[in-house]
Coordinates of C-alpha atoms and ligand atoms in Angstrom, one line a residue:
M1 CA -132.6 -48.4 -75.8
P2 CA -130.5 -46.5 -78.6
V3 CA -131.7 -47.4 -82.0
K4 CA -129.1 -49.1 -83.8
T5 CA -131.2 -50.9 -86.1
I6 CA -133.3 -49.1 -88.3
A7 CA -136.4 -50.7 -90.5
V8 CA -138.0 -48.8 -93.4
L9 CA -141.2 -49.3 -95.2
T10 CA -143.6 -47.8 -97.6
S11 CA -147.5 -47.8 -97.2
G12 CA -150.7 -47.2 -98.8
G13 CA -150.5 -45.4 -102.1
D14 CA -147.3 -45.0 -103.9
S15 CA -145.7 -41.6 -104.9
P16 CA -142.8 -40.5 -107.0
G17 CA -140.0 -39.9 -104.5
M18 CA -140.3 -42.8 -102.6
N19 CA -137.2 -44.3 -103.8
P20 CA -135.1 -41.4 -103.0
A21 CA -136.2 -41.2 -99.6
I22 CA -135.2 -45.0 -99.0
R23 CA -132.2 -44.2 -100.7
A24 CA -131.4 -41.7 -98.3
V25 CA -132.6 -43.4 -95.2
T26 CA -130.3 -46.2 -96.1
K27 CA -127.0 -44.0 -96.8
T28 CA -127.3 -42.1 -93.8
A29 CA -128.0 -44.6 -91.6
I30 CA -124.7 -46.8 -92.6
R31 CA -122.8 -43.7 -92.3
Q32 CA -124.0 -43.1 -88.9
G33 CA -122.8 -46.8 -88.2
A34 CA -126.3 -48.4 -87.8
R35 CA -127.7 -51.4 -90.0
V36 CA -131.2 -50.7 -92.1
F37 CA -133.5 -53.3 -93.4
G38 CA -136.0 -52.3 -95.7
I39 CA -139.7 -54.0 -95.2
C40 CA -141.5 -55.1 -98.3
N41 CA -144.6 -54.7 -99.0
G42 CA -145.7 -52.1 -96.4
Y43 CA -147.4 -53.0 -93.3
Q44 CA -148.0 -56.5 -94.3
G45 CA -144.1 -57.2 -94.8
I46 CA -143.8 -57.6 -91.2
F47 CA -146.3 -60.1 -91.1
D48 CA -144.7 -62.2 -93.5
D49 CA -140.7 -61.8 -92.0
D50 CA -140.6 -59.6 -95.6
L51 CA -137.5 -57.9 -94.6
V52 CA -134.1 -57.2 -96.5
E53 CA -130.8 -55.7 -95.3
L54 CA -130.1 -52.4 -97.3
T55 CA -126.7 -51.7 -98.5
E56 CA -125.1 -49.4 -100.9
R57 CA -125.8 -52.0 -103.8
S58 CA -129.1 -52.6 -103.1
I59 CA -130.1 -48.7 -103.5
G60 CA -128.2 -48.4 -106.8
G61 CA -130.1 -47.0 -109.6
V62 CA -133.3 -46.2 -107.6
L63 CA -132.9 -42.2 -107.3
D64 CA -134.6 -41.6 -111.0
R65 CA -137.2 -44.3 -110.5
G66 CA -140.8 -43.9 -109.8
G67 CA -142.9 -45.9 -107.7
T68 CA -141.3 -47.9 -104.8
F69 CA -138.9 -50.6 -104.8
L70 CA -139.8 -52.1 -101.6
Q71 CA -143.3 -52.2 -102.9
S72 CA -146.3 -51.2 -100.8
S73 CA -149.4 -52.5 -99.8
R74 CA -152.8 -51.8 -97.9
C75 CA -152.8 -54.1 -94.7
K76 CA -156.1 -55.0 -93.0
T77 CA -154.2 -56.4 -90.5
F78 CA -152.8 -53.1 -89.0
Y79 CA -156.6 -51.9 -88.5
N80 CA -157.1 -53.6 -85.7
H81 CA -155.1 -53.6 -82.1
E82 CA -153.7 -57.1 -81.7
G83 CA -152.4 -57.0 -85.1
R84 CA -150.1 -54.1 -84.4
V85 CA -149.3 -55.5 -81.2
A86 CA -148.4 -58.6 -83.0
A87 CA -146.5 -56.4 -85.5
V88 CA -144.4 -54.9 -82.7
R89 CA -143.5 -58.2 -81.5
K90 CA -142.2 -59.3 -85.0
L91 CA -140.1 -56.1 -85.5
F92 CA -138.7 -56.5 -81.8
D93 CA -138.0 -60.4 -82.7
H94 CA -136.1 -58.9 -85.8
Q95 CA -134.0 -56.9 -83.4
I96 CA -135.6 -53.7 -85.1
S97 CA -135.2 -50.9 -82.5
G98 CA -136.7 -48.3 -84.9
L99 CA -138.7 -47.5 -87.8
I100 CA -139.2 -45.1 -90.3
V101 CA -142.8 -45.2 -92.0
I102 CA -143.1 -43.2 -95.5
G103 CA -146.5 -43.0 -96.5
G104 CA -149.6 -41.1 -96.7
D105 CA -152.5 -40.4 -93.9
G106 CA -153.4 -43.6 -93.2
S107 CA -150.1 -45.1 -92.6
L108 CA -148.9 -42.4 -90.5
R109 CA -152.1 -43.4 -88.4
G110 CA -150.7 -47.1 -88.4
A111 CA -147.0 -45.2 -87.5
I112 CA -148.5 -43.6 -84.3
E113 CA -150.3 -46.8 -83.0
I114 CA -147.0 -48.7 -83.3
N115 CA -145.2 -45.7 -82.0
K116 CA -147.8 -46.1 -78.6
L117 CA -146.8 -49.8 -78.5
G118 CA -143.0 -49.3 -78.1
M119 CA -141.5 -49.1 -81.0
P120 CA -140.0 -45.5 -81.8
V121 CA -141.3 -44.5 -85.3
I122 CA -140.6 -41.2 -87.2
G123 CA -143.2 -40.9 -90.3
I124 CA -142.0 -39.3 -94.0
P125 CA -144.9 -37.9 -96.0
G126 CA -145.4 -39.7 -98.9
T127 CA -148.6 -38.7 -101.0
I128 CA -149.5 -36.9 -104.1
D129 CA -152.3 -35.6 -102.5
N130 CA -151.0 -33.0 -100.5
D131 CA -153.2 -33.7 -97.7
I132 CA -151.1 -34.1 -94.7
Y133 CA -151.0 -31.6 -91.8
G134 CA -148.1 -30.0 -90.7
T135 CA -146.0 -30.0 -93.5
D136 CA -146.2 -27.8 -96.7
I137 CA -145.8 -30.2 -99.1
G138 CA -145.2 -34.1 -99.2
V139 CA -143.1 -36.4 -101.2
G140 CA -144.4 -36.6 -104.7
V141 CA -147.0 -33.5 -105.0
D142 CA -144.4 -32.0 -107.4
T143 CA -143.9 -34.8 -109.7
S144 CA -147.3 -35.6 -109.8
S145 CA -148.3 -31.6 -110.6
N146 CA -145.7 -31.4 -113.3
T147 CA -147.4 -34.5 -114.8
I148 CA -150.9 -33.1 -114.5
V149 CA -149.6 -29.8 -115.8
E150 CA -147.5 -31.6 -118.7
L151 CA -150.9 -33.7 -120.0
I152 CA -153.3 -30.6 -119.6
D153 CA -151.2 -28.5 -121.9
K154 CA -151.9 -31.3 -124.4
I155 CA -155.2 -31.5 -124.1
K156 CA -155.5 -27.8 -124.1
D157 CA -154.3 -28.1 -127.8
T158 CA -157.2 -30.1 -129.0
A159 CA -159.7 -28.2 -126.7
R160 CA -158.5 -24.6 -128.7
S161 CA -158.3 -26.1 -132.2
H162 CA -162.1 -27.8 -131.9
R163 CA -163.6 -24.8 -129.6
R164 CA -164.1 -27.6 -126.9
C165 CA -164.4 -27.6 -123.1
F166 CA -162.8 -30.1 -121.5
L167 CA -163.7 -31.2 -118.1
I168 CA -160.4 -32.8 -116.3
E169 CA -160.6 -35.3 -113.2
V170 CA -157.3 -35.3 -111.2
M171 CA -156.7 -37.0 -108.1
G172 CA -156.2 -35.7 -104.6
R173 CA -158.6 -37.7 -102.3
N174 CA -160.4 -35.4 -100.3
S175 CA -158.1 -32.3 -101.1
G176 CA -158.3 -30.0 -103.5
Y177 CA -155.0 -28.8 -103.6
L178 CA -153.7 -30.7 -106.8
A179 CA -156.8 -29.4 -108.9
L180 CA -156.4 -25.9 -107.2
S181 CA -152.5 -25.3 -107.9
T182 CA -152.9 -27.2 -111.4
A183 CA -155.5 -25.1 -112.3
I184 CA -153.4 -22.2 -111.6
S185 CA -150.3 -23.5 -113.6
C186 CA -152.7 -24.5 -116.5
G187 CA -154.6 -21.7 -116.8
A188 CA -157.9 -23.5 -116.3
E189 CA -161.3 -21.4 -115.8
V190 CA -163.0 -23.5 -113.5
A191 CA -161.6 -25.9 -110.7
V192 CA -164.0 -27.6 -108.9
I193 CA -162.7 -28.6 -105.1
P194 CA -164.1 -30.3 -102.3
E195 CA -163.4 -27.4 -100.0
F196 CA -166.1 -25.2 -102.0
R197 CA -169.8 -25.4 -103.2
Y198 CA -169.3 -25.4 -107.1
N199 CA -172.1 -23.0 -108.6
M200 CA -173.5 -24.9 -112.0
P201 CA -175.5 -21.8 -113.0
R202 CA -172.3 -20.0 -112.7
I203 CA -170.2 -22.0 -114.8
L204 CA -172.1 -22.7 -117.6
D205 CA -172.6 -19.2 -117.9
L206 CA -168.9 -18.5 -117.8
L207 CA -168.5 -21.0 -120.8
A208 CA -171.2 -19.9 -122.5
N209 CA -169.8 -16.3 -122.3
R210 CA -166.3 -17.6 -123.3
Y211 CA -167.8 -19.4 -126.3
R212 CA -169.7 -16.2 -127.6
N213 CA -166.8 -14.0 -126.9
R214 CA -164.3 -16.6 -129.5
L215 CA -162.3 -17.6 -126.4
N216 CA -162.3 -21.3 -127.8
D217 CA -161.4 -23.3 -125.0
S218 CA -162.0 -23.8 -121.8
I219 CA -160.9 -26.0 -119.0
I220 CA -162.6 -27.2 -116.0
I221 CA -160.4 -29.3 -113.2
L222 CA -162.2 -31.6 -111.3
A223 CA -161.1 -32.9 -107.8
E224 CA -161.9 -36.6 -107.3
G225 CA -163.0 -35.8 -104.0
V226 CA -166.1 -33.7 -105.5
C227 CA -167.7 -36.8 -107.6
D228 CA -166.5 -38.4 -110.9
A229 CA -166.2 -36.8 -114.4
D230 CA -169.5 -38.5 -115.8
T231 CA -171.5 -37.2 -112.9
F232 CA -170.4 -33.6 -112.9
I233 CA -171.3 -33.6 -116.8
K234 CA -174.6 -35.5 -116.0
H235 CA -175.4 -32.6 -113.8
M236 CA -174.0 -30.1 -116.1
Q237 CA -176.6 -31.5 -118.7
E238 CA -179.4 -31.3 -115.8
V239 CA -178.7 -27.8 -115.1
Q240 CA -178.4 -26.3 -118.4
G241 CA -182.1 -26.5 -119.2
E242 CA -182.8 -24.0 -122.2
N243 CA -179.7 -22.5 -121.9
V244 CA -177.5 -24.9 -124.0
L245 CA -174.1 -24.7 -124.2
K246 CA -173.3 -24.3 -128.1
Q247 CA -169.6 -26.2 -127.0
E248 CA -168.8 -29.5 -127.0
V249 CA -167.9 -30.7 -123.4
R250 CA -165.5 -33.8 -123.3
K251 CA -164.2 -35.6 -120.1
T252 CA -160.6 -37.2 -119.4
V253 CA -160.1 -38.8 -116.2
L254 CA -156.1 -38.4 -116.0
G255 CA -155.9 -41.7 -113.6
H256 CA -153.0 -43.4 -112.3
V257 CA -150.5 -41.7 -114.4
Q258 CA -150.4 -38.8 -112.0
R259 CA -148.8 -41.3 -109.6
G260 CA -146.1 -42.8 -111.5
G261 CA -142.8 -41.5 -113.5
R262 CA -139.6 -40.3 -112.3
P263 CA -139.2 -37.7 -109.4
S264 CA -138.5 -34.3 -110.2
H265 CA -135.6 -32.3 -108.7
F266 CA -137.6 -31.0 -105.9
D267 CA -139.1 -34.3 -105.0
R268 CA -135.5 -36.1 -105.0
L269 CA -134.3 -33.4 -103.0
L270 CA -137.0 -33.3 -100.6
A271 CA -137.3 -36.8 -100.0
S272 CA -133.5 -37.3 -99.7
R273 CA -133.5 -34.5 -96.9
M274 CA -136.2 -35.6 -95.4
G275 CA -135.0 -39.6 -95.4
E276 CA -131.7 -37.9 -93.7
L277 CA -133.5 -35.8 -91.3
A278 CA -135.8 -39.2 -90.1
V279 CA -132.5 -40.8 -89.6
I280 CA -130.8 -38.5 -87.6
S281 CA -133.8 -38.0 -85.7
L282 CA -134.1 -41.3 -84.7
L283 CA -130.6 -42.1 -83.9
S284 CA -130.7 -39.2 -81.2
G285 CA -133.8 -40.5 -79.7
E286 CA -136.4 -38.5 -81.3
R287 CA -140.0 -40.7 -81.8
G288 CA -143.5 -40.3 -82.4
S289 CA -142.7 -37.3 -84.9
M290 CA -143.0 -36.7 -88.6
V291 CA -140.5 -34.9 -90.7
A292 CA -141.6 -31.6 -92.4
L293 CA -141.4 -28.7 -94.3
N294 CA -141.8 -25.5 -92.8
R295 CA -141.6 -22.2 -95.0
G296 CA -138.5 -23.8 -96.8
R297 CA -137.2 -25.4 -93.5
L298 CA -137.0 -29.0 -92.1
T299 CA -138.7 -29.7 -89.1
L300 CA -140.1 -32.1 -86.9
V301 CA -144.0 -32.3 -86.2
D302 CA -146.1 -34.8 -83.4
L303 CA -147.2 -37.4 -85.5
E304 CA -150.7 -37.3 -83.0
K305 CA -151.0 -33.8 -84.4
V306 CA -150.4 -34.7 -87.9
C307 CA -153.3 -37.1 -87.6
T308 CA -155.9 -35.1 -85.4
M309 CA -155.6 -31.6 -87.6
K310 CA -156.9 -31.3 -91.2
K311 CA -154.8 -29.6 -93.6
R312 CA -156.6 -26.6 -95.3
L313 CA -155.9 -25.2 -98.3
P314 CA -153.5 -22.3 -98.2
N315 CA -155.2 -18.9 -98.1
D316 CA -152.8 -17.1 -100.5
I317 CA -153.7 -19.8 -103.0
I318 CA -157.1 -19.2 -102.7
R319 CA -156.8 -15.7 -103.2
L320 CA -154.6 -16.1 -106.1
A321 CA -157.1 -18.2 -107.9
R322 CA -159.7 -15.8 -107.4
H323 CA -157.5 -13.1 -108.5
L324 CA -156.8 -15.1 -112.0
G325 CA -160.7 -15.3 -112.3
I326 CA -160.5 -19.2 -111.5
E327 CA -164.4 -20.3 -111.1
L328 CA -164.2 -22.2 -107.8
G329 CA -167.7 -21.9 -106.3
D330 CA -169.2 -20.5 -102.8
V331 CA -167.5 -20.8 -99.4
V332 CA -169.0 -23.8 -97.8
E333 CA -170.2 -22.7 -94.3
V334 CA -168.5 -24.5 -91.2
Ligands
LIG1 P1 -152.5 -43.7 -97.3 O1 -151.0 -44.1 -96.1 O2 -151.8 -43.6 -98.9 O3 -153.1 -42.5 -97.0 P2 -154.2 -46.0 -96.5 O4 -154.9 -45.1 -96.0 O5 -154.8 -46.9 -97.6 O6 -152.8 -45.2 -97.4 O7 -153.5 -46.6 -95.5 C1 -152.4 -47.5 -95.7 C2 -152.1 -48.9 -94.7 O8 -152.1 -47.8 -93.4 C3 -153.5 -48.8 -94.4 O9 -153.7 -50.1 -95.4 C4 -153.4 -49.8 -93.1 O10 -152.4 -50.8 -93.0 C5 -152.6 -48.7 -92.0 N1 -153.6 -47.8 -91.7 C6 -154.5 -46.7 -92.3 N2 -155.0 -46.5 -91.4 C7 -155.1 -46.5 -90.1 C8 -155.5 -46.5 -88.7 N3 -156.2 -45.6 -88.5 N4 -154.7 -47.3 -87.6 C9 -154.0 -48.3 -88.2 N5 -153.4 -48.5 -89.0 C10 -153.7 -47.9 -90.4

């Protein structure tokens, strides 16, 4: 059956750029002669019959707003088969013939399952963590990275003025991408990321050397996927022993400010491109895929592959970090 009525939802953690993606889906679908319904509150909205028809008017003013105006949630019912069968039935009851899911890897797993149950689905990677296989970058990563850089620049002013070391905990779930890429653009000394095993004696030596040589500030960026900032500081203190740091170490946990804010130009453009391609793909009979950015070009990747393969950090970024002298720790043997 050709897709004529599309539904779109945002699920899991919100990310800046979800709104421009919904906007592009709506505008494109309308111009392609399809109707579009927004499902509010993620997968939960399917069970609550919380659907609203999207028009040019309903997407007015959303392009420059962070978060998602359709709202998002985490929906337990979706983890079981019966729940998903009921959801697909509900979608067909609403005459929906194709669904676009904007969300992170969890949401995309849900998307595959409903695709298997007969509802054609296209995914859009919406996450700040950049942990989704098959796409160079997800919607929201750029804005989030810009926020982190702006905040760390400010923290560095104090670090320099007081000869302090700052430990800054950033998001990223199990991926070190945000921590590593912002360590490069902030000029951090150390990046502690899940992909490497950190070497505390080496970190302490590096900090002590910098202090001795009057290199006043030191920044350690810690990915949340390794441990929390308190645990890391405790470990620092345990390992210090006699070699006590003369420098004060302060922590800052950036928290949810990293997820909010006006989407950057890059995210607005990426989200718009992905939203448009998602609609034209769905309308032309494509299903079970995710739109992705691959070396600057937009492509479609099999959702099954997206959810079974692990995204790795780009080798050139790791090499760059090493050449810039960022302490990363030791390679974890697989
Ligand atoms: P994100 O999409 O940001 O990674 P979650 O992992 O919390 O966020 O997933 C969001 C929602 O997607 C979950 O609350 C659930 O409804 C659905 N989901 C996640 N994983 C699965 C799965 N393995 N099977 C089916 N649905 C899933």
